[in-house]
mmCIF file of C-alpha atoms in Angstrom:
data_model
loop_
_atom_site.group_PDB
_atom_site.id
_atom_site.type_symbol
_atom_site.label_atom_id
_atom_site.label_comp_id
_atom_site.label_asym_id
_atom_site.label_seq_id
_atom_site.Cartn_x
_atom_site.Cartn_y
_atom_site.Cartn_z
ATOM 1 C CA MET V 1 9.185 30.434 -38.644
ATOM 2 C CA LEU V 2 10.939 27.453 -37.034
ATOM 3 C CA SER V 3 11.701 26.099 -40.488
ATOM 4 C CA ASN V 4 14.054 29.053 -40.993
ATOM 5 C CA PRO V 5 17.550 27.618 -40.331
ATOM 6 C CA ASN V 6 18.754 30.983 -39.039
ATOM 7 C CA ILE V 7 16.436 30.646 -36.058
ATOM 8 C CA TRP V 8 18.658 27.910 -34.649
ATOM 9 C CA ASN V 9 21.661 30.197 -34.588
ATOM 10 C CA ASN V 10 20.215 31.392 -31.286
ATOM 11 C CA PRO V 11 19.357 28.158 -29.404
ATOM 12 C CA SER V 12 17.826 29.982 -26.430
ATOM 13 C CA ASN V 13 15.426 31.967 -28.608
ATOM 14 C CA ALA V 14 14.649 28.883 -30.710
ATOM 15 C CA GLU V 15 13.757 26.967 -27.549
ATOM 16 C CA LYS V 16 11.338 29.726 -26.503
ATOM 17 C CA LEU V 17 9.701 29.760 -29.938
ATOM 18 C CA THR V 18 9.393 25.963 -29.891
ATOM 19 C CA LYS V 19 7.709 26.116 -26.496
ATOM 20 C CA GLN V 20 5.295 28.805 -27.721
ATOM 21 C CA MET V 21 4.463 26.688 -30.755
ATOM 22 C CA ASN V 22 3.813 23.625 -28.564
ATOM 23 C CA VAL V 23 1.493 25.657 -26.332
ATOM 24 C CA LEU V 24 -0.459 26.876 -29.353
ATOM 25 C CA LYS V 25 -0.692 23.316 -30.662
ATOM 26 C CA GLU V 26 -2.000 22.160 -27.286
ATOM 27 C CA MET V 27 -4.704 24.811 -27.519
ATOM 28 C CA ILE V 28 -5.606 24.475 -31.210
ATOM 29 C CA ASN V 29 -5.369 20.725 -31.880
ATOM 30 C CA PRO V 30 -8.034 19.717 -29.300
ATOM 31 C CA VAL V 31 -10.369 22.420 -30.640
ATOM 32 C CA MET V 32 -9.956 21.085 -34.184
ATOM 33 C CA LYS V 33 -10.575 17.562 -32.915
ATOM 34 C CA LEU V 34 -13.681 18.743 -31.048
ATOM 35 C CA LYS V 35 -15.050 20.338 -34.206
ATOM 36 C CA SER V 36 -14.454 17.140 -36.149
ATOM 37 C CA ASN V 37 -16.125 15.011 -33.473
ATOM 38 C CA ILE V 38 -19.146 17.299 -33.236
ATOM 39 C CA ASP V 39 -19.600 17.158 -37.012
ATOM 40 C CA ILE V 40 -19.598 13.362 -36.844
ATOM 41 C CA LEU V 41 -22.012 13.297 -33.912
ATOM 42 C CA LYS V 42 -24.399 15.556 -35.796
ATOM 43 C CA GLN V 43 -24.609 12.889 -38.500
ATOM 44 C CA TYR V 44 -25.972 10.514 -35.885
ATOM 45 C CA GLU V 45 -29.093 12.655 -35.603
ATOM 46 C CA GLU V 46 -29.887 11.978 -39.235
ATOM 47 C CA PHE V 47 -30.326 8.264 -38.636
ATOM 48 C CA ASN V 48 -32.959 6.218 -36.905
ATOM 49 C CA GLU V 49 -31.242 4.424 -34.055
ATOM 50 C CA ASN V 50 -32.888 1.135 -35.027
ATOM 51 C CA GLU V 51 -31.271 1.383 -38.475
ATOM 52 C CA LEU V 52 -27.728 1.400 -37.100
ATOM 53 C CA ASP V 53 -25.774 -1.763 -36.435
ATOM 54 C CA ASP V 54 -23.886 -2.348 -33.184
ATOM 55 C CA ASP V 55 -20.469 -1.439 -34.630
ATOM 56 C CA ILE V 56 -21.651 2.016 -35.727
ATOM 57 C CA LYS V 57 -23.379 2.596 -32.387
ATOM 58 C CA LYS V 58 -20.152 1.665 -30.583
ATOM 59 C CA GLU V 59 -18.201 4.074 -32.791
ATOM 60 C CA PHE V 60 -20.536 6.954 -31.953
ATOM 61 C CA GLU V 61 -20.422 6.096 -28.245
ATOM 62 C CA ASP V 62 -16.609 6.181 -28.322
ATOM 63 C CA ILE V 63 -16.605 9.531 -30.120
ATOM 64 C CA PHE V 64 -19.111 10.935 -27.647
ATOM 65 C CA SER V 65 -16.959 9.806 -24.724
ATOM 66 C CA GLU V 66 -13.815 11.246 -26.309
ATOM 67 C CA THR V 67 -15.606 14.550 -26.928
ATOM 68 C CA ASN V 68 -16.578 14.847 -23.274
ATOM 69 C CA GLU V 69 -12.986 14.199 -22.202
ATOM 70 C CA LEU V 70 -11.702 16.847 -24.627
ATOM 71 C CA LEU V 71 -14.220 19.359 -23.317
ATOM 72 C CA GLU V 72 -13.116 18.709 -19.736
ATOM 73 C CA LYS V 73 -9.463 19.247 -20.685
ATOM 74 C CA GLN V 74 -10.317 22.475 -22.491
ATOM 75 C CA GLU V 75 -12.214 23.660 -19.432
ATOM 76 C CA ILE V 76 -9.106 23.106 -17.261
ATOM 77 C CA LEU V 77 -7.028 25.256 -19.626
ATOM 78 C CA THR V 78 -9.337 28.183 -18.893
ATOM 79 C CA TYR V 79 -8.111 28.051 -15.279
ATOM 80 C CA LEU V 80 -4.466 28.280 -16.399
ATOM 81 C CA SER V 81 -4.525 31.956 -17.335
ATOM 82 C CA GLY V 82 -2.202 33.258 -14.628
ATOM 83 C CA GLU V 83 0.723 35.417 -15.680
ATOM 84 C CA PHE V 84 3.271 32.681 -14.997
ATOM 85 C CA ASP V 85 1.147 29.541 -15.377
ATOM 86 C CA ASN V 86 2.948 28.515 -18.553
ATOM 87 C CA ASN V 87 6.409 28.902 -17.005
ATOM 88 C CA ASP V 88 8.547 25.934 -16.150
ATOM 89 C CA SER V 89 8.778 25.347 -12.414
ATOM 90 C CA ILE V 90 11.260 24.826 -9.620
ATOM 91 C CA PHE V 91 9.804 22.062 -7.474
ATOM 92 C CA GLU V 92 11.151 21.221 -4.019
ATOM 93 C CA ILE V 93 10.297 18.573 -1.421
ATOM 94 C CA HIS V 94 11.509 18.886 2.187
ATOM 95 C CA ALA V 95 11.162 16.288 4.931
ATOM 96 C CA GLY V 96 9.644 17.524 8.179
ATOM 97 C CA ALA V 97 10.781 16.737 11.692
ATOM 98 C CA GLY V 98 10.774 13.056 12.482
ATOM 99 C CA GLY V 99 13.987 11.680 11.056
ATOM 100 C CA THR V 100 13.647 8.349 9.273
ATOM 101 C CA GLU V 101 9.849 8.448 8.978
ATOM 102 C CA SER V 102 9.717 11.887 7.358
ATOM 103 C CA CYS V 103 12.684 11.223 5.085
ATOM 104 C CA ASP V 104 10.989 8.075 3.823
ATOM 105 C CA TRP V 105 7.734 10.013 3.281
ATOM 106 C CA ALA V 106 9.625 12.691 1.336
ATOM 107 C CA MET V 107 11.005 9.941 -0.911
ATOM 108 C CA MET V 108 7.501 8.544 -1.430
ATOM 109 C CA LEU V 109 6.313 12.004 -2.477
ATOM 110 C CA ALA V 110 9.262 12.330 -4.856
ATOM 111 C CA ARG V 111 8.265 9.038 -6.486
ATOM 112 C CA MET V 112 4.612 10.152 -6.718
ATOM 113 C CA TYR V 113 5.437 13.466 -8.345
ATOM 114 C CA THR V 114 7.984 12.098 -10.823
ATOM 115 C CA LYS V 115 5.368 9.598 -11.961
ATOM 116 C CA TYR V 116 2.948 12.521 -12.381
ATOM 117 C CA PHE V 117 5.581 14.422 -14.392
ATOM 118 C CA ASP V 118 5.948 11.382 -16.648
ATOM 119 C CA LYS V 119 2.195 11.112 -17.171
ATOM 120 C CA LYS V 120 2.054 14.807 -18.145
ATOM 121 C CA GLY V 121 4.972 14.386 -20.540
ATOM 122 C CA TYR V 122 7.125 16.799 -18.536
ATOM 123 C CA SER V 123 10.893 16.597 -18.548
ATOM 124 C CA TYR V 124 12.623 17.114 -15.230
ATOM 125 C CA GLU V 125 16.076 17.090 -13.735
ATOM 126 C CA ILE V 126 17.279 16.860 -10.168
ATOM 127 C CA ILE V 127 19.544 19.786 -9.391
ATOM 128 C CA ASP V 128 20.004 18.983 -5.718
ATOM 129 C CA GLU V 129 19.285 16.027 -3.458
ATOM 130 C CA GLN V 130 20.102 15.602 0.224
ATOM 131 C CA PRO V 131 19.797 11.965 1.326
ATOM 132 C CA GLY V 132 18.405 10.975 4.700
ATOM 133 C CA GLU V 133 20.662 9.635 7.430
ATOM 134 C CA GLU V 134 19.296 6.098 7.072
ATOM 135 C CA VAL V 135 16.682 6.049 4.300
ATOM 136 C CA GLY V 136 14.827 8.418 2.007
ATOM 137 C CA ILE V 137 15.702 12.055 1.442
ATOM 138 C CA LYS V 138 15.914 15.215 3.515
ATOM 139 C CA SER V 139 15.209 17.355 0.462
ATOM 140 C CA ILE V 140 15.179 17.265 -3.318
ATOM 141 C CA THR V 141 14.900 19.996 -5.946
ATOM 142 C CA TYR V 142 13.720 19.544 -9.532
ATOM 143 C CA ILE V 143 13.468 21.820 -12.520
ATOM 144 C CA VAL V 144 10.273 20.696 -14.272
ATOM 145 C CA LYS V 145 9.792 21.676 -17.917
ATOM 146 C CA GLY V 146 6.602 21.370 -19.948
ATOM 147 C CA ASN V 147 3.459 23.192 -21.002
ATOM 148 C CA TYR V 148 1.811 24.822 -17.984
ATOM 149 C CA SER V 149 4.225 23.154 -15.593
ATOM 150 C CA TYR V 150 3.917 25.880 -12.962
ATOM 151 C CA GLY V 151 0.185 26.304 -13.535
ATOM 152 C CA TYR V 152 -0.557 22.658 -12.790
ATOM 153 C CA LEU V 153 1.871 22.341 -9.891
ATOM 154 C CA LYS V 154 1.511 25.683 -8.089
ATOM 155 C CA ASN V 155 -1.261 24.537 -5.742
ATOM 156 C CA GLU V 156 0.764 21.539 -4.567
ATOM 157 C CA LYS V 157 2.767 23.934 -2.396
ATOM 158 C CA GLY V 158 2.182 23.183 1.250
ATOM 159 C CA VAL V 159 2.484 20.501 3.911
ATOM 160 C CA HIS V 160 1.581 16.895 3.072
ATOM 161 C CA ARG V 161 0.721 14.567 5.984
ATOM 162 C CA LEU V 162 1.064 10.767 6.019
ATOM 163 C CA VAL V 163 -0.542 8.377 8.519
ATOM 164 C CA ARG V 164 0.518 4.723 8.337
ATOM 165 C CA LEU V 165 1.816 1.714 10.213
ATOM 166 C CA SER V 166 5.527 2.382 10.314
ATOM 167 C CA PRO V 167 7.773 -0.121 8.498
ATOM 168 C CA PHE V 168 10.584 1.119 10.773
ATOM 169 C CA ASP V 169 8.795 0.417 14.065
ATOM 170 C CA SER V 170 9.379 -3.078 15.416
ATOM 171 C CA ASN V 171 6.120 -2.759 17.364
ATOM 172 C CA ASN V 172 4.222 -1.945 14.145
ATOM 173 C CA ARG V 173 2.717 1.218 15.608
ATOM 174 C CA ARG V 174 0.949 3.944 13.685
ATOM 175 C CA HIS V 175 3.039 7.019 12.847
ATOM 176 C CA THR V 176 2.279 10.450 11.416
ATOM 177 C CA SER V 177 4.881 12.042 9.125
ATOM 178 C CA PHE V 178 5.104 15.397 7.388
ATOM 179 C CA ALA V 179 6.842 16.768 4.316
ATOM 180 C CA ALA V 180 6.560 20.132 2.567
ATOM 181 C CA VAL V 181 6.402 21.006 -1.121
ATOM 182 C CA ASP V 182 7.610 24.335 -2.506
ATOM 183 C CA VAL V 183 6.831 25.425 -6.076
ATOM 184 C CA ILE V 184 7.916 28.621 -7.812
ATOM 185 C CA PRO V 185 7.937 29.550 -11.500
ATOM 186 C CA GLU V 186 11.267 29.446 -13.292
ATOM 187 C CA PHE V 187 12.074 32.730 -15.019
ATOM 188 C CA ASP V 188 14.404 33.216 -17.954
ATOM 189 C CA ASP V 189 17.673 35.132 -17.783
ATOM 190 C CA ASN V 190 16.034 38.334 -18.995
ATOM 191 C CA VAL V 191 14.109 39.081 -15.791
ATOM 192 C CA ALA V 192 15.004 42.406 -14.203
ATOM 193 C CA VAL V 193 16.876 41.125 -11.171
ATOM 194 C CA GLU V 194 20.374 42.260 -10.315
ATOM 195 C CA ILE V 195 22.455 40.035 -8.068
ATOM 196 C CA LYS V 196 25.493 41.863 -6.742
ATOM 197 C CA ASP V 197 28.663 39.877 -6.186
ATOM 198 C CA THR V 198 28.877 41.316 -2.694
ATOM 199 C CA ASP V 199 25.385 39.973 -1.887
ATOM 200 C CA VAL V 200 26.184 36.313 -2.472
ATOM 201 C CA ARG V 201 28.446 33.788 -0.832
ATOM 202 C CA ILE V 202 29.420 30.830 -3.004
ATOM 203 C CA ASP V 203 30.684 27.632 -1.404
ATOM 204 C CA VAL V 204 31.856 24.520 -3.240
ATOM 205 C CA TYR V 205 31.847 21.029 -1.793
ATOM 206 C CA ARG V 206 31.831 17.388 -2.807
ATOM 207 C CA SER V 207 28.530 16.040 -4.100
ATOM 208 C CA SER V 208 26.703 13.702 -1.768
ATOM 209 C CA GLY V 209 25.643 10.240 -2.866
ATOM 210 C CA ALA V 210 25.015 6.677 -1.825
ATOM 211 C CA GLY V 211 28.371 5.460 -3.101
ATOM 212 C CA GLY V 212 29.628 3.542 -6.113
ATOM 213 C CA GLN V 213 31.140 4.596 -9.400
ATOM 214 C CA GLY V 214 28.475 7.237 -10.050
ATOM 215 C CA VAL V 215 29.503 9.402 -7.110
ATOM 216 C CA ASN V 216 31.191 12.637 -8.051
ATOM 217 C CA THR V 217 34.604 12.672 -6.392
ATOM 218 C CA THR V 218 35.403 16.294 -7.210
ATOM 219 C CA ASP V 219 34.365 19.458 -5.367
ATOM 220 C CA SER V 220 31.855 20.470 -8.034
ATOM 221 C CA ALA V 221 28.699 20.937 -5.965
ATOM 222 C CA VAL V 222 27.817 24.581 -5.408
ATOM 223 C CA ARG V 223 25.933 26.317 -2.595
ATOM 224 C CA VAL V 224 24.866 29.905 -3.220
ATOM 225 C CA THR V 225 23.719 31.987 -0.260
ATOM 226 C CA HIS V 226 21.985 35.298 -0.891
ATOM 227 C CA ILE V 227 23.068 37.266 2.164
ATOM 228 C CA PRO V 228 20.335 39.964 2.231
ATOM 229 C CA THR V 229 17.460 37.468 2.188
ATOM 230 C CA GLY V 230 19.087 34.331 3.570
ATOM 231 C CA ILE V 231 17.932 32.270 0.572
ATOM 232 C CA VAL V 232 20.171 29.255 -0.022
ATOM 233 C CA VAL V 233 20.282 27.379 -3.339
ATOM 234 C CA THR V 234 22.383 24.287 -3.941
ATOM 235 C CA CYS V 235 23.108 22.419 -7.163
ATOM 236 C CA GLN V 236 25.146 19.252 -7.600
ATOM 237 C CA ASN V 237 23.735 17.432 -10.608
ATOM 238 C CA GLU V 238 26.552 18.380 -13.011
ATOM 239 C CA ARG V 239 30.202 17.348 -12.803
ATOM 240 C CA SER V 240 31.106 20.858 -13.856
ATOM 241 C CA GLN V 241 31.358 23.386 -11.041
ATOM 242 C CA ILE V 242 30.708 26.180 -13.565
ATOM 243 C CA LYS V 243 27.450 24.614 -14.777
ATOM 244 C CA ASN V 244 26.269 23.972 -11.226
ATOM 245 C CA LYS V 245 27.004 27.600 -10.355
ATOM 246 C CA GLU V 246 25.059 28.833 -13.407
ATOM 247 C CA THR V 247 22.038 26.678 -12.497
ATOM 248 C CA ALA V 248 22.107 27.701 -8.832
ATOM 249 C CA LEU V 249 22.282 31.394 -9.746
ATOM 250 C CA LYS V 250 19.396 30.968 -12.188
ATOM 251 C CA VAL V 251 17.252 29.364 -9.496
ATOM 252 C CA LEU V 252 18.228 32.124 -7.062
ATOM 253 C CA LYS V 253 17.300 34.718 -9.663
ATOM 254 C CA SER V 254 13.866 33.119 -10.089
ATOM 255 C CA LYS V 255 13.295 33.149 -6.330
ATOM 256 C CA LEU V 256 14.360 36.768 -6.016
ATOM 257 C CA TYR V 257 12.152 37.778 -8.915
ATOM 258 C CA GLY V 258 9.212 36.079 -7.240
ATOM 259 C CA ILE V 259 9.909 38.154 -4.166
ATOM 260 C CA LYS V 260 10.212 41.312 -6.245
ATOM 261 C CA LEU V 261 6.777 40.682 -7.712
ATOM 262 C CA LYS V 262 5.320 40.822 -4.218
ATOM 263 C CA GLU V 263 6.667 44.368 -3.871
ATOM 264 C CA GLN V 264 6.755 44.009 -0.133
ATOM 265 C CA LYS V 265 10.270 43.986 1.235
ATOM 266 C CA ASP V 266 9.054 43.237 4.739
ATOM 267 C CA LYS V 267 7.562 39.921 3.538
ATOM 268 C CA ILE V 268 10.654 38.406 1.954
ATOM 269 C CA ASP V 269 10.525 35.403 4.278
ATOM 270 C CA SER V 270 6.943 34.644 3.190
ATOM 271 C CA MET V 271 8.247 33.568 -0.215
ATOM 272 C CA LYS V 272 10.120 30.738 1.440
ATOM 273 C CA SER V 273 8.272 27.888 3.102
ATOM 274 C CA ASP V 274 8.756 27.821 6.851
ATOM 275 C CA HIS V 275 9.948 24.229 7.120
ATOM 276 C CA SER V 276 9.996 24.497 10.900
ATOM 277 C CA GLY V 277 6.202 24.529 10.658
ATOM 278 C CA ILE V 278 5.902 21.196 8.850
ATOM 279 C CA GLU V 279 3.604 19.708 11.444
ATOM 280 C CA PHE V 280 0.049 18.777 12.389
ATOM 281 C CA GLY V 281 -2.578 21.391 11.600
ATOM 282 C CA SER V 282 -0.695 22.994 8.737
ATOM 283 C CA GLN V 283 -1.250 20.315 6.109
ATOM 284 C CA ILE V 284 -3.004 20.896 2.796
ATOM 285 C CA ARG V 285 -3.506 17.184 2.167
ATOM 286 C CA SER V 286 -3.623 14.028 4.280
ATOM 287 C CA TYR V 287 -2.644 10.565 3.052
ATOM 288 C CA VAL V 288 -4.107 8.000 5.451
ATOM 289 C CA LEU V 289 -2.976 4.393 4.895
ATOM 290 C CA HIS V 290 -4.116 3.085 8.304
ATOM 291 C CA PRO V 291 -6.572 2.373 9.945
ATOM 292 C CA TYR V 292 -8.412 3.070 6.670
ATOM 293 C CA SER V 293 -7.362 4.149 3.169
ATOM 294 C CA MET V 294 -8.123 7.739 2.226
ATOM 295 C CA ILE V 295 -6.391 10.736 0.691
ATOM 296 C CA LYS V 296 -8.114 14.061 1.287
ATOM 297 C CA ASP V 297 -7.329 17.622 0.242
ATOM 298 C CA HIS V 298 -8.315 19.913 3.109
ATOM 299 C CA ARG V 299 -8.771 22.953 0.864
ATOM 300 C CA THR V 300 -11.296 21.474 -1.559
ATOM 301 C CA ASN V 301 -12.472 18.385 0.397
ATOM 302 C CA TYR V 302 -11.704 16.299 -2.702
ATOM 303 C CA GLU V 303 -10.898 12.761 -1.574
ATOM 304 C CA THR V 304 -10.370 9.225 -2.801
ATOM 305 C CA SER V 305 -9.888 5.824 -1.208
ATOM 306 C CA ASN V 306 -7.686 4.623 -4.079
ATOM 307 C CA VAL V 307 -4.424 5.583 -2.382
ATOM 308 C CA ASN V 308 -2.213 3.365 -4.529
ATOM 309 C CA LYS V 309 -3.424 5.044 -7.699
ATOM 310 C CA VAL V 310 -2.616 8.492 -6.302
ATOM 311 C CA LEU V 311 0.794 7.441 -5.017
ATOM 312 C CA ASP V 312 1.470 6.145 -8.525
ATOM 313 C CA GLY V 313 1.108 9.687 -9.840
ATOM 314 C CA ASN V 314 -2.601 9.949 -10.681
ATOM 315 C CA LEU V 315 -3.064 13.424 -9.235
ATOM 316 C CA ASP V 316 -5.409 14.918 -11.840
ATOM 317 C CA GLY V 317 -8.461 14.860 -9.580
ATOM 318 C CA PHE V 318 -6.706 16.759 -6.788
ATOM 319 C CA ILE V 319 -4.936 19.213 -9.075
ATOM 320 C CA GLU V 320 -7.988 19.994 -11.209
ATOM 321 C CA SER V 321 -10.294 20.496 -8.220
ATOM 322 C CA SER V 322 -7.701 22.820 -6.709
ATOM 323 C CA LEU V 323 -7.395 24.813 -9.948
ATOM 324 C CA LYS V 324 -11.159 25.216 -10.093
ATOM 325 C CA GLY V 325 -11.251 26.212 -6.447
ATOM 326 C CA GLU V 326 -14.188 23.893 -5.950
ATOM 327 C CA LYS V 327 -15.370 22.724 -2.561
ATOM 328 C CA VAL V 328 -16.740 19.209 -2.779
#
């Protein structure tokens, strides 16, 4: 179908078809590889182990190991059957109270997650970033695109707690910092959500930045406020005010559609993280760098002492255990 040149006359539809094809490939290709590996492994049974040289034994061991890894990946896909799991996602990080410490922690989380996106082969763009007063970030918003983006990331929503010796404390004391992650699925433009002109306030302002030639010196950043719900969406990644407005409205539409799915008008605020509650006792995961090294998910009890590996984006253990809903 994608070989038909007429398909590309509608880029939006072609993009959807391409994504569907990639999802099917991700499902089918591993199954075909598993079948091939199992056929090879069956041949091993026909031989006496003493008759095989070391190179052939090593080959079979490698195939056996690869087969186990493929089976584990296929098992994870069975947990990604939610209605919106294969949607792209809108991924936000917000620093908690605590000024410099929390803003730096939010930046560390941003680095961790972008490294995870890279490992998954996801593409992502920053549509809004609010820098901290001194270091780090107050908040950052990404649109993350890739197979099962929302499915893999949805359980990262919540408060993340850091305990460490502060690099900003001259007395080298231990500090606890908090940051919150919000994740919602991105919906296409066809979702049944009507946004009335009278329900939104649109403000334009100059994009923020650290300075230098890359800073946008025009009033192209856009802030869209949905008056009935109080939802605020900002976008400043494009130099075009029109494009920033389109992106902000699309994100707003996704958030409103998520609320609509709840079908409970009295719980509109529950679809937005309460960032005033980014504090002790509300965390889903703790990252302890001092006095010992340990990262622990409080929902599943999954933990590891290899904190550097996790902060470098190796989140599979936490994400997979959360998808399975397993208590360690």
